[in-house]
PDB file of C-alpha atoms in Angstrom:
ATOM      1  CA  UNK A   1      98.294  91.076 128.388  1.00 56.00           C
ATOM      2  CA  UNK A   2      96.178  89.848 131.266  1.00 56.00           C
ATOM      3  CA  UNK A   3      98.955  87.707 132.749  1.00 59.00           C
ATOM      4  CA  UNK A   4     101.490  90.521 132.669  1.00 59.00           C
ATOM      5  CA  UNK A   5      99.250  92.972 134.479  1.00 57.00           C
ATOM      6  CA  UNK A   6      98.511  90.416 137.189  1.00 55.00           C
ATOM      7  CA  UNK A   7     102.163  89.545 137.550  1.00 58.00           C
ATOM      8  CA  UNK A   8     103.197  93.136 138.237  1.00 63.00           C
ATOM      9  CA  UNK A   9     100.714  93.644 141.043  1.00 63.00           C
ATOM     10  CA  UNK A  10     102.045  92.712 144.472  1.00 64.00           C
ATOM     11  CA  UNK A  11     100.266  89.741 146.025  1.00 65.00           C
ATOM     12  CA  UNK A  12      97.766  90.303 148.784  1.00 70.00           C
ATOM     13  CA  UNK A  13      94.860  92.628 149.391  1.00 75.00           C
ATOM     14  CA  UNK A  14      94.883  96.131 148.044  1.00 73.00           C
ATOM     15  CA  UNK A  15      95.253  99.021 150.461  1.00 69.00           C
ATOM     16  CA  UNK A  16      92.015 100.936 151.054  1.00 73.00           C
ATOM     17  CA  UNK A  17      91.484 103.980 148.879  1.00 76.00           C
ATOM     18  CA  UNK A  18      91.323 107.443 150.330  1.00 73.00           C
ATOM     19  CA  UNK A  19      87.772 108.769 150.505  1.00 71.00           C
ATOM     20  CA  UNK A  20      86.826 111.219 147.800  1.00 69.00           C
ATOM     21  CA  UNK A  21      86.193 114.792 148.895  1.00 60.00           C
ATOM     22  CA  UNK A  22      82.577 115.709 149.371  1.00 59.00           C
ATOM     23  CA  UNK A  23      81.533 117.740 146.345  1.00 59.00           C
ATOM     24  CA  UNK A  24      78.590 119.261 148.148  1.00 60.00           C
ATOM     25  CA  UNK A  25      80.856 121.464 150.263  1.00 57.00           C
ATOM     26  CA  UNK A  26      80.060 125.152 149.834  1.00 57.00           C
ATOM     27  CA  UNK A  27      83.613 126.093 148.816  1.00 54.00           C
ATOM     28  CA  UNK A  28      83.656 123.826 145.775  1.00 55.00           C
ATOM     29  CA  UNK A  29      81.450 125.139 142.982  1.00 55.00           C
ATOM     30  CA  UNK A  30      81.165 123.317 139.701  1.00 62.00           C
ATOM     31  CA  UNK A  31      81.377 124.652 136.173  1.00 63.00           C
ATOM     32  CA  UNK A  32      81.129 128.400 135.735  1.00 60.00           C
ATOM     33  CA  UNK A  33      80.532 128.982 139.450  1.00 64.00           C
ATOM     34  CA  UNK A  34      84.215 129.326 140.217  1.00 73.00           C
ATOM     35  CA  UNK A  35      84.695 132.156 137.697  1.00 72.00           C
ATOM     36  CA  UNK A  36      84.369 135.842 138.559  1.00 73.00           C
ATOM     37  CA  UNK A  37      81.015 137.379 137.670  1.00 77.00           C
ATOM     38  CA  UNK A  38      82.310 139.220 134.594  1.00 78.00           C
ATOM     39  CA  UNK A  39      83.962 136.110 133.160  1.00 84.00           C
ATOM     40  CA  UNK A  40      80.856 134.046 133.818  1.00 85.00           C
ATOM     41  CA  UNK A  41      78.700 136.522 131.886  1.00 85.00           C
ATOM     42  CA  UNK A  42      81.250 136.735 129.078  1.00 88.00           C
ATOM     43  CA  UNK A  43      81.539 132.946 128.833  1.00 88.00           C
ATOM     44  CA  UNK A  44      77.779 132.654 128.453  1.00 88.00           C
ATOM     45  CA  UNK A  45      77.796 135.565 125.977  1.00 90.00           C
ATOM     46  CA  UNK A  46      80.445 133.922 123.803  1.00 90.00           C
ATOM     47  CA  UNK A  47      78.660 130.574 123.999  1.00 91.00           C
ATOM     48  CA  UNK A  48      75.349 132.114 122.959  1.00 91.00           C
ATOM     49  CA  UNK A  49      77.047 133.981 120.098  1.00 93.00           C
ATOM     50  CA  UNK A  50      78.546 130.694 118.915  1.00 92.00           C
ATOM     51  CA  UNK A  51      75.122 129.043 118.968  1.00 92.00           C
ATOM     52  CA  UNK A  52      73.639 131.925 116.957  1.00 91.00           C
ATOM     53  CA  UNK A  53      76.457 131.621 114.405  1.00 91.00           C
ATOM     54  CA  UNK A  54      75.879 127.872 114.091  1.00 93.00           C
ATOM     55  CA  UNK A  55      72.147 128.443 113.632  1.00 90.00           C
ATOM     56  CA  UNK A  56      72.947 130.922 110.857  1.00 91.00           C
ATOM     57  CA  UNK A  57      75.275 128.512 109.065  1.00 90.00           C
ATOM     58  CA  UNK A  58      73.009 125.495 109.425  1.00 90.00           C
ATOM     59  CA  UNK A  59      69.914 127.492 108.508  1.00 89.00           C
ATOM     60  CA  UNK A  60      71.488 128.822 105.330  1.00 86.00           C
ATOM     61  CA  UNK A  61      72.706 125.357 104.372  1.00 86.00           C
ATOM     62  CA  UNK A  62      69.607 123.348 105.260  1.00 85.00           C
ATOM     63  CA  UNK A  63      66.580 125.580 104.700  1.00 84.00           C
ATOM     64  CA  UNK A  64      65.826 125.820 101.018  1.00 77.00           C
ATOM     65  CA  UNK A  65      63.387 127.768  98.943  1.00 78.00           C
ATOM     66  CA  UNK A  66      63.024 131.461  98.455  1.00 80.00           C
ATOM     67  CA  UNK A  67      61.693 132.176 101.948  1.00 84.00           C
ATOM     68  CA  UNK A  68      64.413 130.192 103.746  1.00 84.00           C
ATOM     69  CA  UNK A  69      67.106 132.891 103.834  1.00 87.00           C
ATOM     70  CA  UNK A  70      64.560 135.491 104.969  1.00 90.00           C
ATOM     71  CA  UNK A  71      63.504 133.234 107.825  1.00 91.00           C
ATOM     72  CA  UNK A  72      67.127 132.575 108.786  1.00 91.00           C
ATOM     73  CA  UNK A  73      67.919 136.286 108.711  1.00 91.00           C
ATOM     74  CA  UNK A  74      64.918 137.134 110.883  1.00 93.00           C
ATOM     75  CA  UNK A  75      65.830 134.490 113.457  1.00 93.00           C
ATOM     76  CA  UNK A  76      69.535 135.369 113.487  1.00 93.00           C
ATOM     77  CA  UNK A  77      68.936 139.125 113.672  1.00 94.00           C
ATOM     78  CA  UNK A  78      66.440 138.723 116.502  1.00 94.00           C
ATOM     79  CA  UNK A  79      68.613 136.293 118.432  1.00 93.00           C
ATOM     80  CA  UNK A  80      71.710 138.452 117.929  1.00 94.00           C
ATOM     81  CA  UNK A  81      69.923 141.532 119.201  1.00 92.00           C
ATOM     82  CA  UNK A  82      68.561 139.681 122.204  1.00 93.00           C
ATOM     83  CA  UNK A  83      71.916 138.110 123.115  1.00 91.00           C
ATOM     84  CA  UNK A  84      73.735 141.435 122.727  1.00 91.00           C
ATOM     85  CA  UNK A  85      71.144 143.329 124.778  1.00 93.00           C
ATOM     86  CA  UNK A  86      71.120 140.768 127.598  1.00 91.00           C
ATOM     87  CA  UNK A  87      74.915 140.627 127.781  1.00 89.00           C
ATOM     88  CA  UNK A  88      75.262 144.405 127.890  1.00 88.00           C
ATOM     89  CA  UNK A  89      72.687 144.632 130.686  1.00 90.00           C
ATOM     90  CA  UNK A  90      74.459 141.903 132.660  1.00 86.00           C
ATOM     91  CA  UNK A  91      77.866 143.566 132.258  1.00 84.00           C
ATOM     92  CA  UNK A  92      76.762 146.963 133.615  1.00 86.00           C
ATOM     93  CA  UNK A  93      78.735 147.796 136.740  1.00 84.00           C
ATOM     94  CA  UNK A  94      81.233 144.954 136.416  1.00 81.00           C
ATOM     95  CA  UNK A  95      84.882 145.880 136.156  1.00 82.00           C
ATOM     96  CA  UNK A  96      86.286 144.412 132.947  1.00 81.00           C
ATOM     97  CA  UNK A  97      89.955 143.684 132.375  1.00 83.00           C
ATOM     98  CA  UNK A  98      91.626 143.831 128.975  1.00 87.00           C
ATOM     99  CA  UNK A  99      91.060 140.098 128.476  1.00 87.00           C
ATOM    100  CA  UNK A 100      87.398 140.523 129.372  1.00 85.00           C
ATOM    101  CA  UNK A 101      87.019 143.299 126.810  1.00 88.00           C
ATOM    102  CA  UNK A 102      88.676 141.056 124.224  1.00 90.00           C
ATOM    103  CA  UNK A 103      86.121 138.307 124.916  1.00 87.00           C
ATOM    104  CA  UNK A 104      83.324 140.867 124.690  1.00 88.00           C
ATOM    105  CA  UNK A 105      84.629 142.086 121.328  1.00 91.00           C
ATOM    106  CA  UNK A 106      84.960 138.530 120.011  1.00 91.00           C
ATOM    107  CA  UNK A 107      81.385 137.675 120.950  1.00 91.00           C
ATOM    108  CA  UNK A 108      79.980 140.886 119.460  1.00 92.00           C
ATOM    109  CA  UNK A 109      82.007 140.346 116.286  1.00 93.00           C
ATOM    110  CA  UNK A 110      80.732 136.794 115.977  1.00 92.00           C
ATOM    111  CA  UNK A 111      77.153 138.054 116.265  1.00 93.00           C
ATOM    112  CA  UNK A 112      77.825 140.739 113.665  1.00 94.00           C
ATOM    113  CA  UNK A 113      79.466 138.325 111.211  1.00 93.00           C
ATOM    114  CA  UNK A 114      76.656 135.782 111.524  1.00 93.00           C
ATOM    115  CA  UNK A 115      74.050 138.514 110.944  1.00 93.00           C
ATOM    116  CA  UNK A 116      75.943 139.808 107.918  1.00 94.00           C
ATOM    117  CA  UNK A 117      76.237 136.288 106.518  1.00 92.00           C
ATOM    118  CA  UNK A 118      72.483 135.810 106.839  1.00 91.00           C
ATOM    119  CA  UNK A 119      71.911 139.201 105.193  1.00 92.00           C
ATOM    120  CA  UNK A 120      74.199 138.294 102.284  1.00 91.00           C
ATOM    121  CA  UNK A 121      72.244 135.081 101.758  1.00 90.00           C
ATOM    122  CA  UNK A 122      69.010 137.115 101.655  1.00 88.00           C
ATOM    123  CA  UNK A 123      70.498 139.530  99.126  1.00 89.00           C
ATOM    124  CA  UNK A 124      71.859 136.701  96.994  1.00 87.00           C
ATOM    125  CA  UNK A 125      68.461 135.018  96.960  1.00 85.00           C
ATOM    126  CA  UNK A 126      66.495 138.160  96.180  1.00 82.00           C
ATOM    127  CA  UNK A 127      68.857 139.410  93.455  1.00 82.00           C
ATOM    128  CA  UNK A 128      69.113 136.127  91.592  1.00 74.00           C
TER     129      UNK A 128
END
């Protein structure tokens, strides 16, 4: 394989590469910086809701004992309330499109489902 790749390359020095654009220019933001303000807030909202849902699933699966589900429910309910409250405060005054409202509904639904799952685990533990 090494001989073939060398054989295909034309002999002689390589032409100089073009310089890379300077990434510190003010017009080139990285990551979420290039998104509109509403989308940036909604992306963080959906990401935080996903983290809360993962904490709920992992907490239910990994924390044993009779107090484990109660602890998971308390953490998930508190985190869900905090994430929801912060996102709603950040979205005040921003014009949301239909796609933005869909993302907002998905994130709120994910928080609700993870809280309900933690509540069901509490009820299953206390009733058994």
